[in-house]
Coordinates of C-alpha atoms and ligand atoms in Angstrom, one line a residue:
M94 CA 0.0 0.0 0.0
E95 CA 1.3 3.5 -0.9
T96 CA 2.8 5.5 2.0
T97 CA 3.0 8.7 0.1
A98 CA 0.6 10.6 -2.2
K99 CA 1.9 12.5 -5.3
F100 CA 0.4 15.8 -6.5
I101 CA 1.4 17.1 -9.9
I102 CA 0.9 20.9 -10.0
D103 CA 2.1 22.9 -13.1
G104 CA 4.1 19.9 -14.2
K105 CA 6.0 19.6 -10.9
T106 CA 5.5 16.6 -8.6
Y107 CA 5.2 16.9 -4.9
E108 CA 5.0 14.0 -2.4
F109 CA 3.2 14.0 0.9
P110 CA 3.1 11.3 3.5
I111 CA 0.0 9.2 4.1
V112 CA -0.6 8.6 7.8
T113 CA -2.6 5.6 9.0
G114 CA -4.8 5.4 12.0
T115 CA -5.3 2.5 14.4
E116 CA -8.2 1.1 12.4
G117 CA -6.5 1.5 9.1
E118 CA -8.1 4.8 8.1
R119 CA -5.7 6.8 5.9
A120 CA -5.1 10.5 5.5
I121 CA -2.7 12.6 3.4
D122 CA -0.6 14.8 5.6
I123 CA -0.7 18.2 3.9
S124 CA 0.7 20.2 6.8
N125 CA 3.5 21.3 4.5
F126 CA 1.4 21.7 1.4
R127 CA 1.2 25.5 1.2
R128 CA 4.9 25.9 2.2
L129 CA 5.9 23.6 -0.7
T130 CA 3.4 24.3 -3.4
G131 CA 2.2 27.9 -2.6
L132 CA -1.4 26.6 -2.9
V133 CA -4.0 26.0 -0.2
T134 CA -6.6 23.3 -0.3
L135 CA -10.3 24.3 -0.5
D136 CA -12.8 22.2 1.6
P137 CA -16.0 24.1 2.6
G138 CA -17.5 22.5 5.8
Y139 CA -14.2 20.5 6.3
A140 CA -15.9 17.4 5.0
N141 CA -12.6 16.0 3.8
T142 CA -10.3 17.5 6.3
G143 CA -8.8 15.9 9.4
S144 CA -8.0 18.7 11.9
C145 CA -6.0 16.6 14.3
K146 CA -4.8 13.1 15.4
S147 CA -6.9 12.0 18.3
S148 CA -6.9 8.9 20.6
I149 CA -10.3 9.6 22.2
T150 CA -13.1 8.5 20.0
Y151 CA -13.4 6.3 17.0
L152 CA -16.3 6.3 14.7
N153 CA -17.0 4.5 11.5
G154 CA -19.9 6.0 9.6
E155 CA -20.1 3.2 7.0
K156 CA -20.3 0.4 9.6
G157 CA -22.2 2.4 12.3
M158 CA -19.4 2.0 14.9
L159 CA -18.7 4.3 17.8
W160 CA -16.0 3.6 20.5
Y161 CA -14.7 5.7 23.4
R162 CA -11.0 5.0 24.1
G163 CA -11.5 1.7 22.2
I164 CA -14.6 0.5 24.1
P165 CA -17.8 0.2 22.0
V166 CA -20.5 2.6 23.1
D167 CA -23.1 -0.1 23.4
Q168 CA -21.0 -1.9 26.0
L169 CA -20.6 1.4 28.0
A170 CA -24.4 2.0 27.7
E171 CA -25.0 -1.5 29.1
H172 CA -22.5 -1.6 31.9
S173 CA -21.1 1.8 32.7
T174 CA -22.4 5.1 34.3
F175 CA -22.0 8.6 33.0
V176 CA -19.5 9.4 35.7
E177 CA -17.3 6.4 34.9
T178 CA -17.5 7.1 31.1
S179 CA -16.5 10.7 31.8
Y180 CA -13.5 9.5 33.7
L181 CA -12.6 7.1 30.8
L182 CA -12.8 9.9 28.2
I183 CA -10.9 12.4 30.2
N184 CA -8.2 10.1 31.6
G185 CA -7.9 7.6 28.8
R186 CA -8.7 4.4 30.8
L187 CA -11.4 3.0 33.0
P188 CA -11.0 3.9 36.7
T189 CA -10.2 1.5 39.4
R190 CA -12.7 1.5 42.3
P191 CA -10.6 3.9 44.4
Q192 CA -10.1 6.2 41.4
L193 CA -13.8 6.2 40.7
N194 CA -14.6 6.9 44.3
R195 CA -12.2 9.9 44.4
F196 CA -13.7 11.2 41.1
S197 CA -17.2 10.9 42.5
V198 CA -16.3 12.7 45.7
M199 CA -14.6 15.5 43.8
L200 CA -17.8 15.9 41.7
N201 CA -19.8 16.0 44.9
D202 CA -17.6 18.5 46.5
N203 CA -17.9 20.8 43.6
S204 CA -21.6 20.5 42.9
L205 CA -22.7 23.7 44.7
V206 CA -22.8 27.0 42.7
H207 CA -21.7 30.3 44.3
E208 CA -24.8 31.9 45.8
D209 CA -24.0 35.3 44.1
M210 CA -24.4 33.6 40.7
R211 CA -28.1 33.3 41.4
A212 CA -28.6 37.1 40.7
F213 CA -27.5 36.5 37.1
F214 CA -30.0 33.7 36.6
T215 CA -32.9 35.7 38.0
N216 CA -32.1 38.7 35.9
F217 CA -32.2 37.1 32.5
P218 CA -35.5 38.0 30.7
R219 CA -38.3 35.5 31.1
G220 CA -38.3 33.2 28.1
A221 CA -34.5 33.5 27.6
H222 CA -33.2 30.3 25.9
P223 CA -31.4 28.1 28.5
M224 CA -28.6 27.5 26.0
G225 CA -27.9 31.2 25.9
I226 CA -28.0 31.4 29.7
L227 CA -25.8 28.4 30.0
S228 CA -23.1 29.6 27.6
S229 CA -22.9 33.0 29.5
M230 CA -22.9 31.4 32.9
I231 CA -20.0 29.1 32.0
N232 CA -17.9 32.1 31.1
A233 CA -19.0 33.7 34.4
L234 CA -17.8 30.6 36.3
R235 CA -14.2 31.5 35.7
E236 CA -14.6 34.8 37.5
F237 CA -16.3 33.1 40.5
Y238 CA -13.7 30.4 40.7
P239 CA -10.3 31.9 39.7
E240 CA -7.1 29.9 39.6
L241 CA -5.2 29.9 42.8
P242 CA -1.4 30.1 42.6
E243 CA -0.8 27.6 45.5
R244 CA -2.3 24.8 43.5
S245 CA -0.2 22.6 41.2
E246 CA -1.1 22.7 37.5
D247 CA -2.5 19.1 37.7
E248 CA -4.6 19.9 40.7
E249 CA -5.9 23.1 39.1
I250 CA -6.8 21.3 35.8
N251 CA -8.6 18.4 37.6
L252 CA -10.5 20.8 39.7
R253 CA -11.6 22.8 36.7
F254 CA -12.8 19.6 35.0
A255 CA -14.8 18.6 38.1
R256 CA -16.2 22.0 38.5
I257 CA -17.5 22.2 35.0
L258 CA -18.9 18.6 35.0
S259 CA -20.6 19.1 38.4
K260 CA -21.7 22.8 38.4
V261 CA -23.1 22.8 34.9
R262 CA -25.5 20.1 35.9
T263 CA -26.5 22.1 39.0
M264 CA -26.8 25.3 37.0
A265 CA -29.0 23.6 34.4
A266 CA -31.4 22.5 37.1
M267 CA -31.2 25.9 38.7
S268 CA -32.1 27.8 35.6
Y269 CA -35.1 25.5 35.1
R270 CA -36.4 26.1 38.7
I271 CA -35.9 29.8 38.5
S272 CA -37.6 30.1 35.1
R273 CA -40.6 28.4 36.7
G274 CA -40.5 30.7 39.8
H275 CA -39.6 27.8 42.0
K276 CA -37.2 27.6 44.9
V277 CA -33.8 26.2 43.9
C278 CA -33.1 22.6 45.0
Y279 CA -29.6 22.0 46.2
P280 CA -27.5 18.9 45.2
R281 CA -27.5 16.0 47.8
H282 CA -24.3 14.2 48.7
D283 CA -26.1 10.8 49.0
L284 CA -27.3 10.8 45.4
S285 CA -25.5 9.7 42.2
Y286 CA -24.8 12.2 39.5
C287 CA -27.9 11.4 37.4
A288 CA -30.3 10.9 40.4
N289 CA -29.1 14.2 41.8
F290 CA -29.9 16.0 38.6
L291 CA -33.4 14.6 38.4
N292 CA -34.0 15.5 42.1
M293 CA -32.7 19.0 41.6
M294 CA -35.1 19.4 38.7
F295 CA -38.3 17.9 40.1
D296 CA -38.2 17.7 43.9
S297 CA -40.6 20.0 45.7
P298 CA -41.5 20.6 49.3
V299 CA -45.1 19.7 48.7
N300 CA -44.5 16.9 46.2
P301 CA -41.2 15.1 47.0
Y302 CA -39.6 13.5 44.0
V303 CA -39.4 9.8 44.1
I304 CA -36.2 8.6 42.4
D305 CA -36.8 5.8 39.9
E306 CA -33.8 3.7 39.2
E307 CA -35.0 2.9 35.7
L308 CA -35.2 6.6 34.8
V309 CA -31.8 7.2 36.4
Q310 CA -30.5 4.4 34.2
A311 CA -32.2 6.0 31.1
L312 CA -30.5 9.3 31.8
N313 CA -27.1 7.6 32.3
V314 CA -27.5 5.9 28.9
F315 CA -28.7 9.2 27.3
W316 CA -25.6 11.0 28.6
I317 CA -23.2 8.2 27.9
L318 CA -24.3 8.2 24.3
H319 CA -23.8 11.9 24.0
A320 CA -20.5 12.0 25.8
D321 CA -18.2 12.4 22.7
H322 CA -18.4 12.2 18.9
E323 CA -15.0 13.1 17.7
Q324 CA -14.6 16.2 15.6
N325 CA -18.2 17.3 15.4
C326 CA -19.2 21.0 15.0
S327 CA -19.2 21.9 18.7
T328 CA -16.1 20.0 19.5
A329 CA -14.3 21.6 16.6
A330 CA -15.5 24.9 18.0
V331 CA -14.0 24.0 21.5
R332 CA -10.7 23.1 19.8
L333 CA -10.7 26.1 17.5
V334 CA -11.4 28.6 20.3
G335 CA -9.1 26.7 22.7
S336 CA -6.3 26.9 20.1
A337 CA -6.1 30.6 20.8
R338 CA -5.1 29.4 24.3
V339 CA -8.2 30.9 25.8
N340 CA -9.3 29.4 29.2
L341 CA -11.3 26.2 29.3
Y342 CA -14.6 27.9 30.4
A343 CA -14.5 30.2 27.4
A344 CA -13.8 27.3 25.0
I345 CA -16.6 25.2 26.5
S346 CA -18.9 28.2 26.2
A347 CA -18.1 28.4 22.5
G348 CA -19.0 24.6 22.2
I349 CA -22.3 25.3 23.9
C350 CA -23.1 28.0 21.4
A351 CA -22.3 25.8 18.4
L352 CA -24.3 22.9 19.9
W353 CA -27.4 25.2 20.1
G354 CA -27.9 25.2 16.4
P355 CA -30.8 23.2 15.0
L356 CA -28.5 21.3 12.5
H357 CA -26.4 20.1 15.5
G358 CA -27.6 19.6 19.1
G359 CA -30.7 21.7 18.6
A360 CA -32.1 18.9 16.5
N361 CA -33.5 17.0 19.5
Q362 CA -35.8 19.9 20.2
A363 CA -36.6 20.4 16.5
V364 CA -37.5 16.7 16.2
V365 CA -40.2 16.9 18.9
E366 CA -41.5 20.2 17.4
M367 CA -41.7 18.6 14.0
L368 CA -43.5 15.5 15.4
Q369 CA -45.9 17.9 17.2
N370 CA -46.6 19.7 13.9
I371 CA -47.3 16.4 12.2
H372 CA -49.6 15.5 15.1
D373 CA -51.4 18.9 15.0
S374 CA -52.0 18.6 11.3
G375 CA -53.8 15.3 11.6
G376 CA -50.9 12.8 12.2
D377 CA -50.0 11.9 8.6
P378 CA -46.2 12.2 8.1
A379 CA -46.5 11.8 4.3
P380 CA -46.8 15.5 3.4
F381 CA -43.8 16.3 5.6
I382 CA -41.8 13.6 3.9
A383 CA -42.8 15.0 0.5
R384 CA -41.7 18.5 1.6
A385 CA -38.3 17.1 2.8
K386 CA -37.8 15.6 -0.7
D387 CA -38.7 18.8 -2.5
R388 CA -35.5 20.5 -3.5
N389 CA -37.3 23.9 -3.7
D390 CA -38.4 23.6 -0.1
P391 CA -35.8 24.2 2.6
F392 CA -37.7 21.9 5.1
R393 CA -35.7 18.8 6.2
L394 CA -36.7 15.8 8.2
M395 CA -35.3 16.6 11.6
G396 CA -33.5 13.6 13.2
F397 CA -32.6 12.2 9.9
G398 CA -29.2 12.3 8.2
H399 CA -25.7 12.7 9.5
R400 CA -22.5 14.1 8.1
I401 CA -20.6 10.9 9.0
Y402 CA -23.1 8.0 9.4
R403 CA -24.1 6.4 6.1
T404 CA -26.1 3.7 8.0
Y405 CA -28.0 3.6 11.2
D406 CA -26.5 5.8 13.9
P407 CA -25.5 3.2 16.6
R408 CA -26.7 5.6 19.3
A409 CA -30.2 5.8 17.7
V410 CA -30.4 1.9 17.8
I411 CA -29.8 1.9 21.6
L412 CA -32.1 4.8 22.2
Q413 CA -34.9 3.3 20.2
K414 CA -34.9 0.3 22.7
M415 CA -34.5 2.6 25.7
C416 CA -37.4 4.7 24.4
S417 CA -40.0 1.9 24.5
K418 CA -38.6 0.9 28.0
V419 CA -39.0 4.4 29.4
L420 CA -42.5 4.8 28.0
R421 CA -43.6 1.5 29.5
K422 CA -42.1 2.6 32.8
V423 CA -43.9 5.9 33.0
R424 CA -47.0 4.2 31.6
R425 CA -47.3 6.9 29.0
K426 CA -48.8 6.4 25.6
D427 CA -47.1 9.1 23.6
P428 CA -48.8 9.9 20.3
L429 CA -45.6 11.5 19.1
L430 CA -43.8 8.1 19.4
D431 CA -46.4 6.5 17.2
I432 CA -45.9 9.3 14.6
A433 CA -42.1 8.9 15.0
E434 CA -42.4 5.2 14.2
K435 CA -44.7 5.8 11.2
L436 CA -42.3 8.4 9.9
R437 CA -39.3 6.2 10.4
E438 CA -41.0 3.3 8.6
I439 CA -42.0 5.4 5.6
A440 CA -38.8 7.3 5.3
T441 CA -36.4 4.3 5.7
K442 CA -38.2 2.6 2.8
D443 CA -38.3 5.7 0.6
S444 CA -35.8 5.7 -2.3
Y445 CA -34.9 9.4 -1.7
F446 CA -33.7 8.6 1.9
I447 CA -32.1 5.4 0.8
D448 CA -30.2 7.0 -2.1
H449 CA -29.1 9.9 0.1
S450 CA -28.1 7.4 3.0
L451 CA -30.4 9.3 5.4
Y452 CA -31.2 7.2 8.5
P453 CA -32.6 8.2 11.9
N454 CA -29.8 9.8 14.0
V455 CA -29.4 10.1 17.8
D456 CA -31.8 13.0 18.1
F457 CA -34.7 11.1 16.6
Y458 CA -35.4 9.2 19.8
S459 CA -33.7 11.2 22.4
G460 CA -36.3 13.9 22.4
I461 CA -39.1 11.4 23.2
I462 CA -37.1 9.9 26.1
L463 CA -36.4 13.3 27.6
R464 CA -40.1 14.2 27.2
A465 CA -41.1 11.0 29.0
I466 CA -38.7 11.8 31.9
G467 CA -40.4 15.2 32.2
I468 CA -37.7 17.4 30.8
P469 CA -39.2 20.5 29.2
L470 CA -38.7 21.1 25.5
N471 CA -36.4 24.2 25.8
M472 CA -34.1 22.2 28.1
F473 CA -33.4 19.4 25.5
T474 CA -30.3 20.9 24.1
V475 CA -29.0 21.7 27.6
M476 CA -29.3 18.0 28.3
F477 CA -27.2 17.2 25.3
A478 CA -24.7 19.9 26.4
I479 CA -24.3 18.3 29.9
G480 CA -23.7 14.9 28.2
R481 CA -21.1 16.3 25.8
L482 CA -19.0 18.0 28.6
P483 CA -16.6 15.1 29.1
G484 CA -16.0 15.0 25.4
W485 CA -15.3 18.7 25.1
I486 CA -13.0 18.5 28.2
S487 CA -11.0 15.5 26.9
Q488 CA -10.7 17.0 23.4
W489 CA -9.5 20.3 24.9
K490 CA -7.1 18.5 27.1
E491 CA -5.7 16.5 24.2
S492 CA -5.3 19.6 22.1
M493 CA -3.4 21.4 24.9
D494 CA -1.0 18.4 25.2
D495 CA -0.6 18.0 21.4
P496 CA 3.0 18.4 20.2
D497 CA 1.6 19.4 16.8
W498 CA -0.5 22.1 18.3
K499 CA -1.1 25.2 16.2
L500 CA -3.4 28.2 16.4
H501 CA -6.4 27.3 14.1
R502 CA -6.3 29.7 11.3
P503 CA -7.7 28.4 8.0
H504 CA -7.2 30.1 4.6
Q505 CA -9.6 31.1 1.9
V506 CA -9.9 31.7 -1.8
Y507 CA -10.7 35.3 -2.3
T508 CA -13.5 35.9 -4.8
G509 CA -14.2 39.6 -4.2
P510 CA -13.5 42.6 -6.4
K511 CA -10.1 43.4 -7.7
E512 CA -8.3 46.4 -6.1
Q513 CA -10.4 49.5 -6.5
A514 CA -10.0 53.1 -5.3
Y515 CA -12.1 54.5 -2.5
I516 CA -14.8 56.8 -3.9
S517 CA -15.9 59.7 -1.7
I518 CA -19.5 59.6 -0.6
D519 CA -20.6 62.6 -2.8
E520 CA -19.3 60.9 -5.9
R521 CA -21.0 57.5 -5.5
Ligands
ACO655 N1 -34.1 15.6 5.2 C1 -34.1 15.7 3.8 N2 -33.0 15.8 3.0 C2 -31.8 15.8 3.6 C3 -31.7 15.7 5.0 C4 -32.9 15.6 5.8 N3 -32.9 15.5 7.1 N4 -30.4 15.7 5.4 C5 -29.7 15.8 4.2 N5 -30.6 15.8 3.2 C6 -30.3 15.8 1.7 C7 -29.9 17.2 1.3 O1 -31.0 18.0 0.9 C8 -28.9 17.0 0.2 O2 -29.6 16.6 -0.9 P1 -29.1 16.8 -2.5 O3 -27.7 16.2 -2.5 O4 -30.1 16.1 -3.3 O5 -29.1 18.3 -2.6 C9 -28.1 15.7 0.7 O6 -29.1 15.0 1.6 C10 -26.9 16.0 1.4 O7 -27.1 17.0 2.4 P2 -26.0 17.9 3.1 O8 -26.7 19.0 3.9 O9 -25.0 18.2 2.1 O10 -25.4 16.8 4.1 P3 -24.6 17.1 5.4 O11 -23.8 15.9 5.6 O12 -23.9 18.4 5.3 O13 -25.8 17.2 6.5 C11 -27.0 17.2 8.4 C12 -25.8 16.6 7.7 C13 -26.8 18.7 8.6 C14 -27.1 16.5 9.8 C15 -28.3 17.0 7.6 O14 -28.5 15.6 7.4 C16 -29.5 17.6 8.3 O15 -29.8 18.8 8.1 N6 -30.3 16.8 9.1 C17 -31.4 17.3 9.8 C18 -31.0 17.9 11.1 C19 -30.5 16.9 12.2 O16 -31.2 15.9 12.4 N7 -29.4 17.2 12.8 C20 -28.8 16.4 13.8 C21 -27.5 15.7 13.3 S1 -26.9 14.6 14.6 C22 -26.1 15.7 15.7 O17 -25.7 16.7 15.4 C23 -26.1 15.2 17.0

C-alpha cells in the first residue's frame, strides 16, 4: 500500500506522507502543502479534512461503529455510568474502584454554585433560551472560581474539570427552577450524578420527587451516548477557540453556542417540534416527507441524516430500545412516538432517503425519552450539552498536550472585487 501521495501541479511533482490510524483509516498529511506548493486546499465544511490526530473516540460512519477509548459505546451504555464514562474519556482508561470513588467525591464536593451567581439567573429576561443562559454562565464561572497560585497545575486542571462537570449540571437544574418561579433545590451528597440532577429538577417541598432507578439508568444511557463524537461541530468549536489558548470555560462556552444550532444539538428539540406539527396537522407524516424531498423547499426531516453515518447511527439503535422501555415505565402512551415510528417506517423505505443514505440519528429518539422523563422542550439541548461536557473537556485537554498544536487559522480563496480606489460619498 502506498505510503505517500503524489500531487502534480504545473508539471511539478510533490510528495506527501500518508498517515494511517489504528483502524486503518488513511489520510494525506498536507501540513507542508502551502509551504511547498504555494497553494491552499479548499474544503468548505471541512468534510474531507482531518483537523488533528486523536486517541479519544473512533467512529466508522459506513459500519455504524462508535468507540470511546476503544470501548464500543453499546458496552458502555449497558455496563457503565455517565461518571465512569466521563473518567474514561478524560483520563484515557477506565478507573479502578478507588479512582472512581475519588472522582465521584470530587464531583460531589464541587456541585454547589456560588450563591452570588443566582442574581445572574434571576435577571435574564423571562423566556431567555437556556442554552444562551448556560453559555454565558460558563464564562462567568471562571470569574467566580479563579485559579489559585498555590495549587499545582494538575490539581488546578482536575479541579476545573470537576467544577465544569458538576456545576453545569447544577446550573442547568437551577435555571429551570428559577424560570418556573420555584425555589432552587440543592444537590445532595447521597445521590448519584444522574439521580441528583433529576432530584434538583423535580423535587418540591409539597411533592417530594421519588427517584426511579430505571429513569436514572435511562439518563445515564442518554448522557453516555452523547459524551463524545470526535470532531463534530461543537467539539471543533471548542478546539478552535481553545487553540487561541483561551481558558477552558470560554472554550466550552463556544462549544455550547455551536451545539445550540438546529443542525447540531438543537435537532432533538426540532424533532419533537416537527412531530408535534405532524400530530397537530392530523398525524400523517407523508406531506412532511414530500416536503423534505422537494429541492425547492428548505424543510428537512429533523432527526434524519448525519455528516458521518451512512447507515444507522448506533446511538439511535440503543435509544430506540430505551425509548420503549421508558414509555412502558412511565406508563405513558405518547402519540408522538407512534408518529415517529410511522415516519421512520415510511422514510427508511423511501428511495430518496435510501439513495441519500439518510437514517434516523441520535436526536430522533432522544427527544421522546427526555419528554417522558419530564424534561421541558427548551431544556433538551441543555441535556445534550451536559452529556457532551466530558467529550469537550477531553478533546480540549488532548489539544493542549498535542506536540503538533497550532493556532487554528484556515485560509480562503478570495473571490471579491479586484483592487479599486475609494470613492468619496458625494461621488458615489
Ligand atoms: N431531510 C431531507 N433531506 C436531507 C436531510 C434531511 N434531514 N439531510 C440531508 N438531506 C439531503 C440534502 O438535501 C442533500 O440533498 P441533495 O444532494 O439532493 O441536494 C443531501 O441530503 C446531502 O445533504 P447535506 O446537507 O449536504 O449533508 P450534510 O452531511 O452536510 O448534512 C445534516 C448533515 C446537517 C445533519 C443533515 O442531514 C440535516 O440537516 N439533518 C437534519 C438535522 C438533524 O437531524 N441534525 C442532527 C444531526 S446529529 C447531531 O448533530 C447530534
